[in-house]
Short mmCIF file of C-alpha atoms in Angstrom, two decimals:
data_model
loop_
_atom_site.label_atom_id
_atom_site.label_comp_id
_atom_site.label_asym_id
_atom_site.label_seq_id
_atom_site.Cartn_x
_atom_site.Cartn_y
_atom_site.Cartn_z
CA UNK A 1 6.24 -7.59 -6.54
CA UNK A 2 4.06 -5.25 -5.06
CA UNK A 3 0.80 -6.53 -3.57
CA UNK A 4 -1.92 -5.75 -5.97
CA UNK A 5 -5.23 -8.15 -5.40
CA UNK A 6 -7.01 -9.15 -9.09
CA UNK A 7 -11.02 -9.11 -7.49
CA UNK A 8 -9.88 -5.96 -4.77
CA UNK A 9 -8.21 -2.15 -4.59
CA UNK A 10 -5.86 -2.15 -1.73
CA UNK A 11 -4.85 1.12 0.00
CA UNK A 12 -4.39 2.29 3.99
CA UNK A 13 -1.81 -0.60 5.38
CA UNK A 14 -0.27 -1.68 8.96
CA UNK A 15 2.53 -4.00 9.41
CA UNK A 16 3.99 -6.52 11.96
CA UNK A 17 6.94 -8.93 12.21
CA UNK A 18 6.04 -12.41 14.39
CA UNK A 19 9.65 -13.30 14.83
CA UNK A 20 9.99 -15.43 11.58
CA UNK A 21 7.14 -13.71 8.99
CA UNK A 22 6.01 -10.05 8.05
CA UNK A 23 2.48 -9.78 8.40
CA UNK A 24 0.54 -6.91 6.35
CA UNK A 25 -3.16 -5.86 7.30
CA UNK A 26 -4.96 -3.97 4.61
CA UNK A 27 -7.77 -2.45 3.50
CA UNK A 28 -9.26 -3.48 0.80
CA UNK A 29 -12.80 -3.49 -1.24
CA UNK A 30 -14.22 -5.11 -4.25
CA UNK A 31 -13.30 -3.67 -7.80
CA UNK A 32 -16.38 -4.48 -8.72
CA UNK A 33 -17.39 -1.73 -7.33
CA UNK A 34 -16.22 0.26 -10.06
CA UNK A 35 -16.12 4.00 -8.63
CA UNK A 36 -13.05 4.11 -6.56
CA UNK A 37 -14.46 6.53 -3.82
CA UNK A 38 -17.12 3.95 -3.15
CA UNK A 39 -13.97 2.02 -1.41
CA UNK A 40 -14.32 3.44 1.67
CA UNK A 41 -17.88 2.91 2.76
CA UNK A 42 -17.44 -0.63 1.29
CA UNK A 43 -14.47 -1.62 3.33
CA UNK A 44 -12.93 -5.02 5.12
CA UNK A 45 -9.35 -5.61 7.07
CA UNK A 46 -7.52 -7.76 4.36
CA UNK A 47 -4.26 -9.87 5.45
CA UNK A 48 -1.33 -11.11 3.70
CA UNK A 49 2.12 -12.89 5.04
CA UNK A 50 5.40 -12.41 3.61
CA UNK A 51 9.39 -13.50 4.14
CA UNK A 52 11.07 -10.63 2.58
CA UNK A 53 7.87 -8.09 2.20
CA UNK A 54 7.62 -8.56 -1.48
CA UNK A 55 5.95 -11.84 -2.49
CA UNK A 56 2.84 -12.11 -0.31
CA UNK A 57 0.58 -15.12 0.35
CA UNK A 58 -2.77 -13.49 0.98
CA UNK A 59 -4.81 -15.70 4.16
CA UNK A 60 -8.25 -15.11 5.46
CA UNK A 61 -9.47 -11.25 6.51
CA UNK A 62 -8.59 -10.18 9.54
CA UNK A 63 -11.71 -7.76 10.34
CA UNK A 64 -14.89 -6.96 8.93
CA UNK A 65 -17.84 -4.61 10.45
CA UNK A 66 -20.29 -5.48 13.04
CA UNK A 67 -23.46 -5.87 13.08
CA UNK A 68 -25.84 -2.77 14.33
CA UNK A 69 -25.67 -1.79 16.54
CA UNK A 70 -22.21 -1.20 17.17
CA UNK A 71 -19.39 1.64 16.62
CA UNK A 72 -18.40 -0.38 13.79
CA UNK A 73 -21.19 -1.78 11.84
CA UNK A 74 -20.18 0.24 8.93
CA UNK A 75 -16.49 0.60 8.64
CA UNK A 76 -13.04 -1.13 9.88
CA UNK A 77 -10.65 1.47 8.86
CA UNK A 78 -6.77 1.77 9.54
CA UNK A 79 -5.21 1.30 12.44
CA UNK A 80 -1.83 -0.58 14.37
CA UNK A 81 -0.84 -4.01 15.59
CA UNK A 82 1.08 -5.04 18.74
CA UNK A 83 1.70 -7.45 21.28
CA UNK A 84 1.59 -7.65 25.30
CA UNK A 85 3.72 -8.70 28.09
CA UNK A 86 1.64 -11.80 27.99
CA UNK A 87 1.97 -12.78 24.03
CA UNK A 88 -1.60 -11.46 22.53
CA UNK A 89 -1.63 -9.88 20.03
CA UNK A 90 -3.87 -6.25 20.09
CA UNK A 91 -5.04 -4.56 16.65
CA UNK A 92 -6.50 -1.27 17.18
CA UNK A 93 -8.58 -0.02 14.63
CA UNK A 94 -10.99 2.95 12.99
CA UNK A 95 -14.97 1.85 13.42
CA UNK A 96 -17.85 3.97 12.23
CA UNK A 97 -21.43 3.43 12.70
CA UNK A 98 -24.29 3.42 10.31
CA UNK A 99 -26.03 4.88 13.72
CA UNK A 100 -24.60 7.81 13.23
CA UNK A 101 -24.18 8.06 9.58
CA UNK A 102 -20.49 7.03 9.61
CA UNK A 103 -19.57 10.81 11.01
CA UNK A 104 -18.44 10.10 14.11
CA UNK A 105 -14.85 8.23 14.25
CA UNK A 106 -13.52 6.00 17.41
CA UNK A 107 -11.02 3.44 17.81
CA UNK A 108 -12.14 0.11 18.49
CA UNK A 109 -9.83 -2.74 19.40
CA UNK A 110 -9.69 -6.86 18.29
CA UNK A 111 -7.25 -9.82 19.94
CA UNK A 112 -5.52 -12.75 18.82
CA UNK A 113 -3.46 -15.69 19.81
CA UNK A 114 -1.94 -15.78 16.66
CA UNK A 115 -2.85 -12.93 13.96
CA UNK A 116 -4.61 -15.02 12.13
CA UNK A 117 -8.01 -15.24 13.82
CA UNK A 118 -9.47 -12.09 15.81
CA UNK A 119 -11.68 -11.47 18.26
CA UNK A 120 -13.07 -8.25 19.23
CA UNK A 121 -13.15 -6.14 22.48
CA UNK A 122 -16.28 -5.97 24.16
CA UNK A 123 -17.42 -2.56 25.65
CA UNK A 124 -16.35 -1.30 22.23
CA UNK A 125 -15.21 1.76 21.66
CA UNK A 126 -11.79 1.87 23.57
CA UNK A 127 -10.84 5.71 22.79
CA UNK A 128 -12.90 8.36 21.60
CA UNK A 129 -12.63 12.13 20.90
CA UNK A 130 -12.84 14.33 24.07
CA UNK A 131 -14.75 17.72 23.64
CA UNK A 132 -12.18 19.79 25.45
CA UNK A 133 -9.57 19.32 22.95
CA UNK A 134 -11.45 17.47 19.56
CA UNK A 135 -13.72 18.07 17.55
CA UNK A 136 -16.55 16.09 18.41
CA UNK A 137 -20.54 15.77 16.99
CA UNK A 138 -21.43 16.61 20.63
CA UNK A 139 -20.04 19.83 20.20
CA UNK A 140 -22.37 20.64 17.32
CA UNK A 141 -19.78 19.96 14.66
CA UNK A 142 -20.92 17.63 11.82
CA UNK A 143 -18.00 15.15 11.75
CA UNK A 144 -15.88 13.69 14.59
CA UNK A 145 -12.37 12.67 13.24
CA UNK A 146 -10.58 10.47 15.91
CA UNK A 147 -9.09 7.56 13.11
CA UNK A 148 -6.23 5.80 12.31
CA UNK A 149 -4.96 4.91 15.64
CA UNK A 150 -0.95 4.24 16.11
CA UNK A 151 -0.12 2.17 19.40
CA UNK A 152 3.34 1.74 20.82
CA UNK A 153 5.72 2.82 23.48
CA UNK A 154 7.67 5.92 23.75
CA UNK A 155 11.49 4.65 24.20
CA UNK A 156 11.92 4.73 28.45
CA UNK A 157 8.26 4.51 28.96
CA UNK A 158 6.39 1.51 30.19
CA UNK A 159 3.08 2.84 29.48
CA UNK A 160 1.34 3.03 26.27
CA UNK A 161 1.08 5.60 23.98
CA UNK A 162 -1.61 6.22 21.10
CA UNK A 163 -1.09 8.63 18.48
CA UNK A 164 -4.57 9.57 16.54
CA UNK A 165 -5.49 11.64 13.78
CA UNK A 166 -7.67 14.61 15.19
CA UNK A 167 -9.17 17.78 14.27
CA UNK A 168 -8.85 21.19 16.42
CA UNK A 169 -12.64 22.79 17.50
CA UNK A 170 -10.41 25.95 17.52
CA UNK A 171 -9.13 26.19 14.07
CA UNK A 172 -9.73 29.57 11.95
CA UNK A 173 -9.74 27.32 8.50
CA UNK A 174 -10.82 23.73 8.04
CA UNK A 175 -7.61 23.10 5.81
CA UNK A 176 -5.65 24.49 9.33
CA UNK A 177 -7.43 22.10 11.90
CA UNK A 178 -5.28 19.22 11.84
CA UNK A 179 -3.53 18.23 15.29
CA UNK A 180 -2.42 14.64 16.60
CA UNK A 181 -4.23 13.29 19.18
CA UNK A 182 -2.92 11.49 21.92
CA UNK A 183 -3.88 8.63 24.57
CA UNK A 184 -2.17 6.82 27.18
CA UNK A 185 -2.90 3.35 28.68
CA UNK A 186 -1.33 0.73 30.90
CA UNK A 187 -2.83 -2.30 29.79
CA UNK A 188 -4.22 -1.70 26.44
CA UNK A 189 -7.99 -1.72 27.64
CA UNK A 190 -7.71 1.83 29.66
CA UNK A 191 -7.19 4.75 27.59
CA UNK A 192 -7.14 8.32 28.99
CA UNK A 193 -7.43 10.87 26.22
CA UNK A 194 -4.63 13.83 26.54
CA UNK A 195 -3.97 17.26 24.95
CA UNK A 196 -3.43 17.05 21.50
CA UNK A 197 0.45 17.71 19.81
CA UNK A 198 1.13 19.61 17.31
CA UNK A 199 -2.01 22.47 16.73
CA UNK A 200 -4.46 24.09 14.52
CA UNK A 201 -2.81 26.46 12.05
CA UNK A 202 0.45 24.79 11.19
CA UNK A 203 -0.59 23.73 7.64
CA UNK A 204 -2.57 20.75 7.43
CA UNK A 205 -6.66 19.86 7.54
CA UNK A 206 -5.77 16.43 7.89
CA UNK A 207 -2.64 14.48 9.47
CA UNK A 208 -3.46 10.96 8.43
CA UNK A 209 -1.86 7.16 9.12
CA UNK A 210 0.79 8.55 11.80
CA UNK A 211 3.52 6.76 12.95
CA UNK A 212 6.79 7.37 15.24
CA UNK A 213 9.64 5.38 14.58
CA UNK A 214 13.74 6.26 15.11
CA UNK A 215 15.06 5.84 11.51
CA UNK A 216 18.75 5.20 11.90
CA UNK A 217 19.21 7.43 14.71
CA UNK A 218 16.99 10.37 13.62
CA UNK A 219 13.30 10.18 15.48
CA UNK A 220 10.64 10.74 12.56
CA UNK A 221 7.13 11.02 12.80
CA UNK A 222 5.31 9.96 9.47
CA UNK A 223 1.91 10.78 8.72
CA UNK A 224 0.05 12.03 4.84
CA UNK A 225 -2.21 14.48 3.78
CA UNK A 226 -4.00 14.64 0.66
CA UNK A 227 -4.22 17.73 -1.50
CA UNK A 228 -7.42 19.06 -0.54
CA UNK A 229 -6.54 19.72 2.83
CA UNK A 230 -3.06 21.16 2.76
CA UNK A 231 -2.62 25.07 3.33
CA UNK A 232 -2.54 27.84 0.96
CA UNK A 233 1.05 28.40 1.70
CA UNK A 234 2.20 24.98 0.73
CA UNK A 235 -0.09 24.83 -2.22
CA UNK A 236 1.97 28.07 -3.36
CA UNK A 237 4.96 26.52 -2.36
CA UNK A 238 3.95 23.15 -5.23
CA UNK A 239 2.90 20.77 -2.60
CA UNK A 240 0.10 18.79 -4.19
CA UNK A 241 0.16 16.02 -0.81
CA UNK A 242 1.42 13.05 -0.56
CA UNK A 243 3.61 11.32 2.85
CA UNK A 244 5.25 13.84 4.83
CA UNK A 245 7.90 13.56 7.80
CA UNK A 246 8.57 15.33 10.59
CA UNK A 247 12.28 15.14 12.69
CA UNK A 248 11.00 15.47 16.07
CA UNK A 249 12.39 14.95 19.84
CA UNK A 250 12.36 11.61 21.01
CA UNK A 251 9.50 12.07 23.33
CA UNK A 252 7.47 14.29 21.15
CA UNK A 253 7.92 17.26 23.24
CA UNK A 254 8.46 19.35 20.02
CA UNK A 255 5.82 18.23 17.67
CA UNK A 256 5.21 21.47 14.83
CA UNK A 257 3.76 20.22 11.52
CA UNK A 258 5.40 23.41 9.76
CA UNK A 259 8.80 21.46 9.65
CA UNK A 260 6.85 18.47 7.74
CA UNK A 261 8.80 17.59 4.63
CA UNK A 262 6.93 16.06 1.29
CA UNK A 263 8.18 12.64 0.08
CA UNK A 264 9.85 13.07 -3.10
CA UNK A 265 7.47 10.35 -4.61
CA UNK A 266 3.97 12.36 -4.67
CA UNK A 267 1.97 8.85 -5.91
CA UNK A 268 2.61 7.09 -2.72
CA UNK A 269 -0.05 7.38 0.06
CA UNK A 270 -0.87 6.35 3.38
CA UNK A 271 2.70 4.99 4.06
CA UNK A 272 4.40 2.69 6.42
CA UNK A 273 8.23 2.44 8.18
CA UNK A 274 9.05 -1.29 8.41
CA UNK A 275 12.01 -3.12 9.01
CA UNK A 276 13.60 -6.18 6.95
CA UNK A 277 15.12 -9.00 8.33
CA UNK A 278 18.77 -7.39 8.51
CA UNK A 279 17.59 -4.17 10.16
CA UNK A 280 17.30 -1.91 7.11
CA UNK A 281 14.25 0.72 7.01
CA UNK A 282 11.82 0.55 4.39
CA UNK A 283 8.61 2.68 3.24
CA UNK A 284 5.70 1.11 1.67
CA UNK A 285 2.65 2.66 0.87
CA UNK A 286 -0.20 2.25 -1.49
CA UNK A 287 -0.04 4.04 -4.86
CA UNK A 288 -2.51 6.35 -4.99
CA UNK A 289 -3.15 8.71 -8.38
CA UNK A 290 -1.22 7.31 -11.12
CA UNK A 291 -1.87 9.74 -14.25
CA UNK A 292 -5.20 10.55 -13.01
CA UNK A 293 -6.30 7.28 -12.13
CA UNK A 294 -6.54 5.37 -8.85
CA UNK A 295 -4.18 2.51 -8.35
CA UNK A 296 -4.58 0.88 -5.24
CA UNK A 297 -1.91 -1.53 -4.37
CA UNK A 298 0.65 -1.86 -2.63
CA UNK A 299 4.17 -0.52 -3.75
CA UNK A 300 7.52 -2.49 -3.42
CA UNK A 301 9.76 -1.86 0.04
CA UNK A 302 11.10 1.70 -0.44
CA UNK A 303 14.68 1.26 0.99
CA UNK A 304 14.84 4.89 3.25
CA UNK A 305 16.85 6.34 5.50
CA UNK A 306 16.32 9.61 8.09
CA UNK A 307 17.59 13.27 8.12
CA UNK A 308 17.55 15.92 11.28
CA UNK A 309 16.05 18.07 8.74
CA UNK A 310 14.88 16.39 5.61
CA UNK A 311 13.01 13.72 7.37
CA UNK A 312 12.66 10.75 5.71
CA UNK A 313 15.08 10.32 2.13
CA UNK A 314 15.46 7.51 0.04
CA UNK A 315 18.42 5.54 0.81
CA UNK A 316 20.84 5.55 -2.28
#
């Protein structure tokens, strides 16, 4: 059954396999808020464990906002988890603070020996937008998008790569400013911000919740975009936003979001590619709006494969 909590809405999620069990980390907020739009500023990171990606056991929450002043004093948003060479788990997540009215997003980090107890690293944030390439408050913009860090190693590389939701300061339109932020690190704590991949004017105002995987031999970039942030051209083609995939070169040398393909089920949002214990690829996302109402639960795994042109497709 899907991960549905009676007392909380669940939305963005990220997953890791510890060798025996699957761990889901997810954003959650009390249904007692009544208005689901309030969930974004009243959020913690929940944690559940599963043997099969279908039946989940909820355990202690992983993260909550820090006391002020801190870059995550207001929210702890979407992230990813990796394990370093010494066996220590690292969670990278998005922080916003009360000190700047939540308008600046930065990348924060915490570590854990067991995926259960997390300790935030000192000297947060570990990565932030660079005004040379990205929108920042310091440059006069009214918000600073730099969120949803996806950390991994590209094939054949020893250093870590971080993909980040970001905005270009050179866009002509708010609905065309999306770029994919990039940072590199050798040790997971010291990050060098690099120029973005993709470019403004490629059809999206926000490209959220990135993930890179090689699915059945096809390198795939996964992301999502809601209806208010897709271009007029895509709207004219009948798109309403949702989960998108983009076949790319294995070294990410050809990122062009104009080639992104919308996944057929548009009720899903903020999806993740997760391998089951048999090696098959599955899409897990949260159910967004169904019949005009926000659902706020994770779907059951959807078996998928990839096509070099069509991107991610349901497996039949």
